[in-house]
JSON list of C-alpha atoms in Angstrom, two decimals:
[
{"chain": "A", "resi": 1, "resn": "UNK", "atom": "CA", "xyz": [1.73, -4.45, 48.21]},
{"chain": "A", "resi": 2, "resn": "UNK", "atom": "CA", "xyz": [-1.28, -3.82, 46.96]},
{"chain": "A", "resi": 3, "resn": "UNK", "atom": "CA", "xyz": [-2.51, -0.08, 46.02]},
{"chain": "A", "resi": 4, "resn": "UNK", "atom": "CA", "xyz": [-4.54, 0.63, 49.35]},
{"chain": "A", "resi": 5, "resn": "UNK", "atom": "CA", "xyz": [-1.55, -0.59, 51.39]},
{"chain": "A", "resi": 6, "resn": "UNK", "atom": "CA", "xyz": [0.65, 1.92, 49.19]},
{"chain": "A", "resi": 7, "resn": "UNK", "atom": "CA", "xyz": [-1.87, 4.98, 49.94]},
{"chain": "A", "resi": 8, "resn": "UNK", "atom": "CA", "xyz": [-2.22, 3.68, 53.86]},
{"chain": "A", "resi": 9, "resn": "UNK", "atom": "CA", "xyz": [1.66, 4.06, 54.09]},
{"chain": "A", "resi": 10, "resn": "UNK", "atom": "CA", "xyz": [2.08, 7.46, 51.90]},
{"chain": "A", "resi": 11, "resn": "UNK", "atom": "CA", "xyz": [-0.87, 8.84, 54.27]},
{"chain": "A", "resi": 12, "resn": "UNK", "atom": "CA", "xyz": [0.84, 7.31, 57.42]},
{"chain": "A", "resi": 13, "resn": "UNK", "atom": "CA", "xyz": [3.67, 10.08, 57.00]},
{"chain": "A", "resi": 14, "resn": "UNK", "atom": "CA", "xyz": [1.47, 12.80, 57.27]},
{"chain": "A", "resi": 15, "resn": "UNK", "atom": "CA", "xyz": [1.07, 15.08, 60.86]},
{"chain": "A", "resi": 16, "resn": "UNK", "atom": "CA", "xyz": [-1.82, 17.00, 61.13]},
{"chain": "A", "resi": 17, "resn": "UNK", "atom": "CA", "xyz": [-3.98, 19.11, 63.73]},
{"chain": "A", "resi": 18, "resn": "UNK", "atom": "CA", "xyz": [-7.42, 20.51, 63.48]},
{"chain": "A", "resi": 19, "resn": "UNK", "atom": "CA", "xyz": [-8.19, 24.24, 64.07]},
{"chain": "A", "resi": 20, "resn": "UNK", "atom": "CA", "xyz": [-11.22, 24.90, 65.70]},
{"chain": "A", "resi": 21, "resn": "UNK", "atom": "CA", "xyz": [-13.17, 27.83, 67.59]},
{"chain": "A", "resi": 22, "resn": "UNK", "atom": "CA", "xyz": [-15.40, 26.21, 70.50]},
{"chain": "A", "resi": 23, "resn": "UNK", "atom": "CA", "xyz": [-16.81, 27.81, 73.63]},
{"chain": "A", "resi": 24, "resn": "UNK", "atom": "CA", "xyz": [-17.16, 25.18, 76.79]},
{"chain": "A", "resi": 25, "resn": "UNK", "atom": "CA", "xyz": [-20.77, 25.93, 77.59]},
{"chain": "A", "resi": 26, "resn": "UNK", "atom": "CA", "xyz": [-20.45, 24.80, 81.01]},
{"chain": "A", "resi": 27, "resn": "UNK", "atom": "CA", "xyz": [-17.78, 27.56, 81.83]},
{"chain": "A", "resi": 28, "resn": "UNK", "atom": "CA", "xyz": [-20.55, 29.89, 80.05]},
{"chain": "A", "resi": 29, "resn": "UNK", "atom": "CA", "xyz": [-23.23, 28.63, 82.66]},
{"chain": "A", "resi": 30, "resn": "UNK", "atom": "CA", "xyz": [-21.23, 29.15, 85.63]},
{"chain": "A", "resi": 31, "resn": "UNK", "atom": "CA", "xyz": [-19.85, 32.75, 84.45]},
{"chain": "A", "resi": 32, "resn": "UNK", "atom": "CA", "xyz": [-23.83, 33.86, 83.98]},
{"chain": "A", "resi": 33, "resn": "UNK", "atom": "CA", "xyz": [-24.45, 32.11, 87.66]},
{"chain": "A", "resi": 34, "resn": "UNK", "atom": "CA", "xyz": [-21.44, 34.34, 89.20]},
{"chain": "A", "resi": 35, "resn": "UNK", "atom": "CA", "xyz": [-22.35, 37.40, 87.47]},
{"chain": "A", "resi": 36, "resn": "UNK", "atom": "CA", "xyz": [-26.14, 37.18, 88.28]},
{"chain": "A", "resi": 37, "resn": "UNK", "atom": "CA", "xyz": [-24.98, 36.48, 91.98]},
{"chain": "A", "resi": 38, "resn": "UNK", "atom": "CA", "xyz": [-22.62, 39.88, 91.83]},
{"chain": "A", "resi": 39, "resn": "UNK", "atom": "CA", "xyz": [-25.56, 41.75, 90.16]},
{"chain": "A", "resi": 40, "resn": "UNK", "atom": "CA", "xyz": [-28.02, 40.81, 92.92]},
{"chain": "A", "resi": 41, "resn": "UNK", "atom": "CA", "xyz": [-25.48, 41.96, 95.56]},
{"chain": "A", "resi": 42, "resn": "UNK", "atom": "CA", "xyz": [-24.60, 45.28, 93.95]},
{"chain": "A", "resi": 43, "resn": "UNK", "atom": "CA", "xyz": [-26.33, 48.18, 95.72]},
{"chain": "A", "resi": 44, "resn": "UNK", "atom": "CA", "xyz": [-26.44, 50.29, 92.26]},
{"chain": "A", "resi": 45, "resn": "UNK", "atom": "CA", "xyz": [-28.17, 47.07, 90.71]},
{"chain": "A", "resi": 46, "resn": "UNK", "atom": "CA", "xyz": [-30.07, 45.95, 93.19]},
{"chain": "A", "resi": 47, "resn": "UNK", "atom": "CA", "xyz": [-33.77, 47.01, 91.59]},
{"chain": "A", "resi": 48, "resn": "UNK", "atom": "CA", "xyz": [-32.62, 46.90, 88.26]},
{"chain": "A", "resi": 49, "resn": "UNK", "atom": "CA", "xyz": [-34.38, 44.04, 87.55]},
{"chain": "A", "resi": 50, "resn": "UNK", "atom": "CA", "xyz": [-31.61, 42.67, 85.52]},
{"chain": "A", "resi": 51, "resn": "UNK", "atom": "CA", "xyz": [-31.21, 39.04, 84.51]},
{"chain": "A", "resi": 52, "resn": "UNK", "atom": "CA", "xyz": [-28.97, 37.23, 82.06]},
{"chain": "A", "resi": 53, "resn": "UNK", "atom": "CA", "xyz": [-30.26, 33.97, 80.93]},
{"chain": "A", "resi": 54, "resn": "UNK", "atom": "CA", "xyz": [-28.75, 31.43, 78.21]},
{"chain": "A", "resi": 55, "resn": "UNK", "atom": "CA", "xyz": [-31.06, 30.72, 75.21]},
{"chain": "A", "resi": 56, "resn": "UNK", "atom": "CA", "xyz": [-31.81, 29.45, 72.03]},
{"chain": "A", "resi": 57, "resn": "UNK", "atom": "CA", "xyz": [-30.63, 25.84, 72.52]},
{"chain": "A", "resi": 58, "resn": "UNK", "atom": "CA", "xyz": [-27.25, 27.35, 74.10]},
{"chain": "A", "resi": 59, "resn": "UNK", "atom": "CA", "xyz": [-26.35, 29.48, 71.19]},
{"chain": "A", "resi": 60, "resn": "UNK", "atom": "CA", "xyz": [-27.15, 32.81, 72.55]},
{"chain": "A", "resi": 61, "resn": "UNK", "atom": "CA", "xyz": [-26.94, 34.94, 76.22]},
{"chain": "A", "resi": 62, "resn": "UNK", "atom": "CA", "xyz": [-29.93, 37.30, 76.86]},
{"chain": "A", "resi": 63, "resn": "UNK", "atom": "CA", "xyz": [-29.35, 40.41, 78.73]},
{"chain": "A", "resi": 64, "resn": "UNK", "atom": "CA", "xyz": [-32.11, 42.42, 80.22]},
{"chain": "A", "resi": 65, "resn": "UNK", "atom": "CA", "xyz": [-32.00, 45.51, 82.77]},
{"chain": "A", "resi": 66, "resn": "UNK", "atom": "CA", "xyz": [-33.69, 48.77, 83.47]},
{"chain": "A", "resi": 67, "resn": "UNK", "atom": "CA", "xyz": [-31.81, 51.00, 81.29]},
{"chain": "A", "resi": 68, "resn": "UNK", "atom": "CA", "xyz": [-29.05, 51.09, 78.86]},
{"chain": "A", "resi": 69, "resn": "UNK", "atom": "CA", "xyz": [-26.75, 52.12, 81.55]},
{"chain": "A", "resi": 70, "resn": "UNK", "atom": "CA", "xyz": [-27.44, 49.47, 83.69]},
{"chain": "A", "resi": 71, "resn": "UNK", "atom": "CA", "xyz": [-27.39, 46.82, 81.15]},
{"chain": "A", "resi": 72, "resn": "UNK", "atom": "CA", "xyz": [-23.83, 48.17, 80.39]},
{"chain": "A", "resi": 73, "resn": "UNK", "atom": "CA", "xyz": [-22.81, 47.40, 83.83]},
{"chain": "A", "resi": 74, "resn": "UNK", "atom": "CA", "xyz": [-24.30, 43.73, 83.83]},
{"chain": "A", "resi": 75, "resn": "UNK", "atom": "CA", "xyz": [-22.38, 43.07, 80.75]},
{"chain": "A", "resi": 76, "resn": "UNK", "atom": "CA", "xyz": [-19.40, 44.35, 82.04]},
{"chain": "A", "resi": 77, "resn": "UNK", "atom": "CA", "xyz": [-19.74, 41.92, 85.18]},
{"chain": "A", "resi": 78, "resn": "UNK", "atom": "CA", "xyz": [-20.79, 38.95, 82.67]},
{"chain": "A", "resi": 79, "resn": "UNK", "atom": "CA", "xyz": [-17.49, 40.02, 80.43]},
{"chain": "A", "resi": 80, "resn": "UNK", "atom": "CA", "xyz": [-15.46, 39.68, 83.50]},
{"chain": "A", "resi": 81, "resn": "UNK", "atom": "CA", "xyz": [-16.79, 36.63, 84.81]},
{"chain": "A", "resi": 82, "resn": "UNK", "atom": "CA", "xyz": [-16.37, 35.03, 81.06]},
{"chain": "A", "resi": 83, "resn": "UNK", "atom": "CA", "xyz": [-12.52, 35.98, 81.07]},
{"chain": "A", "resi": 84, "resn": "UNK", "atom": "CA", "xyz": [-11.88, 34.59, 84.76]},
{"chain": "A", "resi": 85, "resn": "UNK", "atom": "CA", "xyz": [-13.33, 31.28, 83.54]},
{"chain": "A", "resi": 86, "resn": "UNK", "atom": "CA", "xyz": [-11.43, 31.10, 80.43]},
{"chain": "A", "resi": 87, "resn": "UNK", "atom": "CA", "xyz": [-14.21, 31.97, 77.82]},
{"chain": "A", "resi": 88, "resn": "UNK", "atom": "CA", "xyz": [-12.92, 34.02, 75.06]},
{"chain": "A", "resi": 89, "resn": "UNK", "atom": "CA", "xyz": [-14.85, 37.26, 74.53]},
{"chain": "A", "resi": 90, "resn": "UNK", "atom": "CA", "xyz": [-14.00, 37.17, 70.72]},
{"chain": "A", "resi": 91, "resn": "UNK", "atom": "CA", "xyz": [-16.77, 34.60, 70.49]},
{"chain": "A", "resi": 92, "resn": "UNK", "atom": "CA", "xyz": [-19.40, 36.77, 71.51]},
{"chain": "A", "resi": 93, "resn": "UNK", "atom": "CA", "xyz": [-21.24, 38.61, 69.01]},
{"chain": "A", "resi": 94, "resn": "UNK", "atom": "CA", "xyz": [-23.26, 41.60, 70.45]},
{"chain": "A", "resi": 95, "resn": "UNK", "atom": "CA", "xyz": [-26.60, 42.35, 69.26]},
{"chain": "A", "resi": 96, "resn": "UNK", "atom": "CA", "xyz": [-27.87, 45.71, 69.34]},
{"chain": "A", "resi": 97, "resn": "UNK", "atom": "CA", "xyz": [-29.70, 46.75, 72.42]},
{"chain": "A", "resi": 98, "resn": "UNK", "atom": "CA", "xyz": [-33.41, 46.68, 72.21]},
{"chain": "A", "resi": 99, "resn": "UNK", "atom": "CA", "xyz": [-36.23, 48.32, 74.08]},
{"chain": "A", "resi": 100, "resn": "UNK", "atom": "CA", "xyz": [-38.32, 46.21, 76.16]},
{"chain": "A", "resi": 101, "resn": "UNK", "atom": "CA", "xyz": [-41.67, 46.41, 78.25]},
{"chain": "A", "resi": 102, "resn": "UNK", "atom": "CA", "xyz": [-41.55, 49.71, 80.22]},
{"chain": "A", "resi": 103, "resn": "UNK", "atom": "CA", "xyz": [-38.49, 51.83, 80.42]},
{"chain": "A", "resi": 104, "resn": "UNK", "atom": "CA", "xyz": [-36.36, 48.20, 80.40]},
{"chain": "A", "resi": 105, "resn": "UNK", "atom": "CA", "xyz": [-34.05, 47.38, 77.64]},
{"chain": "A", "resi": 106, "resn": "UNK", "atom": "CA", "xyz": [-32.35, 43.94, 76.47]},
{"chain": "A", "resi": 107, "resn": "UNK", "atom": "CA", "xyz": [-29.73, 42.77, 74.01]},
{"chain": "A", "resi": 108, "resn": "UNK", "atom": "CA", "xyz": [-28.75, 39.35, 72.80]},
{"chain": "A", "resi": 109, "resn": "UNK", "atom": "CA", "xyz": [-25.10, 38.00, 72.63]},
{"chain": "A", "resi": 110, "resn": "UNK", "atom": "CA", "xyz": [-24.88, 35.34, 70.17]},
{"chain": "A", "resi": 111, "resn": "UNK", "atom": "CA", "xyz": [-22.27, 32.70, 70.58]},
{"chain": "A", "resi": 112, "resn": "UNK", "atom": "CA", "xyz": [-19.87, 31.70, 68.06]},
{"chain": "A", "resi": 113, "resn": "UNK", "atom": "CA", "xyz": [-19.15, 27.91, 68.01]},
{"chain": "A", "resi": 114, "resn": "UNK", "atom": "CA", "xyz": [-16.84, 26.94, 65.11]},
{"chain": "A", "resi": 115, "resn": "UNK", "atom": "CA", "xyz": [-15.04, 28.94, 62.51]},
{"chain": "A", "resi": 116, "resn": "UNK", "atom": "CA", "xyz": [-17.22, 31.06, 60.35]},
{"chain": "A", "resi": 117, "resn": "UNK", "atom": "CA", "xyz": [-16.54, 29.89, 56.79]},
{"chain": "A", "resi": 118, "resn": "UNK", "atom": "CA", "xyz": [-15.17, 33.22, 55.88]},
{"chain": "A", "resi": 119, "resn": "UNK", "atom": "CA", "xyz": [-12.58, 33.21, 58.87]},
{"chain": "A", "resi": 120, "resn": "UNK", "atom": "CA", "xyz": [-11.72, 29.79, 57.60]},
{"chain": "A", "resi": 121, "resn": "UNK", "atom": "CA", "xyz": [-10.92, 30.63, 54.05]},
{"chain": "A", "resi": 122, "resn": "UNK", "atom": "CA", "xyz": [-8.60, 33.80, 55.51]},
{"chain": "A", "resi": 123, "resn": "UNK", "atom": "CA", "xyz": [-6.81, 30.88, 57.60]},
{"chain": "A", "resi": 124, "resn": "UNK", "atom": "CA", "xyz": [-6.32, 28.93, 54.49]},
{"chain": "A", "resi": 125, "resn": "UNK", "atom": "CA", "xyz": [-5.40, 31.83, 52.61]},
{"chain": "A", "resi": 126, "resn": "UNK", "atom": "CA", "xyz": [-2.43, 32.69, 55.37]},
{"chain": "A", "resi": 127, "resn": "UNK", "atom": "CA", "xyz": [-1.50, 28.93, 55.70]},
{"chain": "A", "resi": 128, "resn": "UNK", "atom": "CA", "xyz": [-0.65, 28.74, 51.86]},
{"chain": "A", "resi": 129, "resn": "UNK", "atom": "CA", "xyz": [0.91, 32.54, 52.12]},
{"chain": "A", "resi": 130, "resn": "UNK", "atom": "CA", "xyz": [3.12, 31.24, 54.71]},
{"chain": "A", "resi": 131, "resn": "UNK", "atom": "CA", "xyz": [5.07, 28.91, 51.98]},
{"chain": "A", "resi": 132, "resn": "UNK", "atom": "CA", "xyz": [5.32, 25.85, 54.43]},
{"chain": "A", "resi": 133, "resn": "UNK", "atom": "CA", "xyz": [5.27, 22.73, 52.89]},
{"chain": "A", "resi": 134, "resn": "UNK", "atom": "CA", "xyz": [1.60, 22.24, 54.49]},
{"chain": "A", "resi": 135, "resn": "UNK", "atom": "CA", "xyz": [-1.95, 21.75, 53.08]},
{"chain": "A", "resi": 136, "resn": "UNK", "atom": "CA", "xyz": [-5.11, 23.11, 54.62]},
{"chain": "A", "resi": 137, "resn": "UNK", "atom": "CA", "xyz": [-8.58, 22.00, 54.15]},
{"chain": "A", "resi": 138, "resn": "UNK", "atom": "CA", "xyz": [-11.89, 23.35, 55.70]},
{"chain": "A", "resi": 139, "resn": "UNK", "atom": "CA", "xyz": [-13.99, 20.56, 56.97]},
{"chain": "A", "resi": 140, "resn": "UNK", "atom": "CA", "xyz": [-17.31, 22.24, 58.39]},
{"chain": "A", "resi": 141, "resn": "UNK", "atom": "CA", "xyz": [-16.27, 24.78, 60.94]},
{"chain": "A", "resi": 142, "resn": "UNK", "atom": "CA", "xyz": [-13.01, 23.59, 61.43]},
{"chain": "A", "resi": 143, "resn": "UNK", "atom": "CA", "xyz": [-9.91, 23.62, 59.35]},
{"chain": "A", "resi": 144, "resn": "UNK", "atom": "CA", "xyz": [-7.19, 20.72, 59.21]},
{"chain": "A", "resi": 145, "resn": "UNK", "atom": "CA", "xyz": [-3.69, 21.48, 58.56]},
{"chain": "A", "resi": 146, "resn": "UNK", "atom": "CA", "xyz": [-1.79, 18.41, 57.45]},
{"chain": "A", "resi": 147, "resn": "UNK", "atom": "CA", "xyz": [2.06, 18.03, 56.21]},
{"chain": "A", "resi": 148, "resn": "UNK", "atom": "CA", "xyz": [5.28, 15.81, 56.77]},
{"chain": "A", "resi": 149, "resn": "UNK", "atom": "CA", "xyz": [7.52, 17.91, 58.72]},
{"chain": "A", "resi": 150, "resn": "UNK", "atom": "CA", "xyz": [6.21, 18.67, 62.44]},
{"chain": "A", "resi": 151, "resn": "UNK", "atom": "CA", "xyz": [8.22, 21.85, 62.81]},
{"chain": "A", "resi": 152, "resn": "UNK", "atom": "CA", "xyz": [6.27, 23.23, 59.98]},
{"chain": "A", "resi": 153, "resn": "UNK", "atom": "CA", "xyz": [2.86, 22.24, 61.83]},
{"chain": "A", "resi": 154, "resn": "UNK", "atom": "CA", "xyz": [4.17, 24.01, 64.68]},
{"chain": "A", "resi": 155, "resn": "UNK", "atom": "CA", "xyz": [5.31, 27.10, 62.76]},
{"chain": "A", "resi": 156, "resn": "UNK", "atom": "CA", "xyz": [1.36, 27.35, 61.28]},
{"chain": "A", "resi": 157, "resn": "UNK", "atom": "CA", "xyz": [0.21, 27.03, 64.88]},
{"chain": "A", "resi": 158, "resn": "UNK", "atom": "CA", "xyz": [2.79, 30.26, 65.97]},
{"chain": "A", "resi": 159, "resn": "UNK", "atom": "CA", "xyz": [1.58, 32.20, 62.70]},
{"chain": "A", "resi": 160, "resn": "UNK", "atom": "CA", "xyz": [-1.95, 31.76, 63.42]},
{"chain": "A", "resi": 161, "resn": "UNK", "atom": "CA", "xyz": [-1.45, 32.29, 67.19]},
{"chain": "A", "resi": 162, "resn": "UNK", "atom": "CA", "xyz": [0.06, 36.19, 66.09]},
{"chain": "A", "resi": 163, "resn": "UNK", "atom": "CA", "xyz": [-2.67, 36.84, 63.99]},
{"chain": "A", "resi": 164, "resn": "UNK", "atom": "CA", "xyz": [-6.13, 38.29, 65.43]},
{"chain": "A", "resi": 165, "resn": "UNK", "atom": "CA", "xyz": [-8.80, 36.73, 63.09]},
{"chain": "A", "resi": 166, "resn": "UNK", "atom": "CA", "xyz": [-11.75, 37.81, 65.46]},
{"chain": "A", "resi": 167, "resn": "UNK", "atom": "CA", "xyz": [-12.39, 34.56, 66.50]},
{"chain": "A", "resi": 168, "resn": "UNK", "atom": "CA", "xyz": [-10.70, 32.44, 69.40]},
{"chain": "A", "resi": 169, "resn": "UNK", "atom": "CA", "xyz": [-8.58, 29.57, 67.80]},
{"chain": "A", "resi": 170, "resn": "UNK", "atom": "CA", "xyz": [-7.83, 26.20, 69.64]},
{"chain": "A", "resi": 171, "resn": "UNK", "atom": "CA", "xyz": [-5.43, 23.75, 68.15]},
{"chain": "A", "resi": 172, "resn": "UNK", "atom": "CA", "xyz": [-6.75, 19.88, 68.59]},
{"chain": "A", "resi": 173, "resn": "UNK", "atom": "CA", "xyz": [-6.10, 16.35, 67.49]},
{"chain": "A", "resi": 174, "resn": "UNK", "atom": "CA", "xyz": [-2.57, 16.98, 67.19]},
{"chain": "A", "resi": 175, "resn": "UNK", "atom": "CA", "xyz": [-1.34, 13.82, 65.10]},
{"chain": "A", "resi": 176, "resn": "UNK", "atom": "CA", "xyz": [2.01, 12.74, 64.53]},
{"chain": "A", "resi": 177, "resn": "UNK", "atom": "CA", "xyz": [3.17, 9.45, 63.09]}
]
């Protein structure tokens, strides 16, 4: 057996999965459409000139309304619609409320795509502290977990699901050999 074949057979024994944090943008758009429908129908928000739009190349949502009270109502409606469509509110970062033209106000909500590096490092630390025989490696905005024993991998998934890291985690590309 040559060296590259040895390496492949050793690597073939590893099982792995990726930890990602993604937002389904189509669901965000659907939630915005539903929220706008409700806002335009609600009596208390009828003339509030409230709007919700996706901006910055799908990286943020912009809210605008007549005043802070109405903006808060718009934010709440949007939050309900996002949750109904399976979009985690953990992946939203709210900017501060800013004055706009006249009495109106606006707010930006940043959509968190991918795991931020500080959270990725925290995930790696949690995995190492678990004393399970797995390796964690940061690959851009994804963390890959690999190990020989599938039960260890399942244990890591359960461990991370039990932690609140401030971002919504999905476990993908589960590969077993």
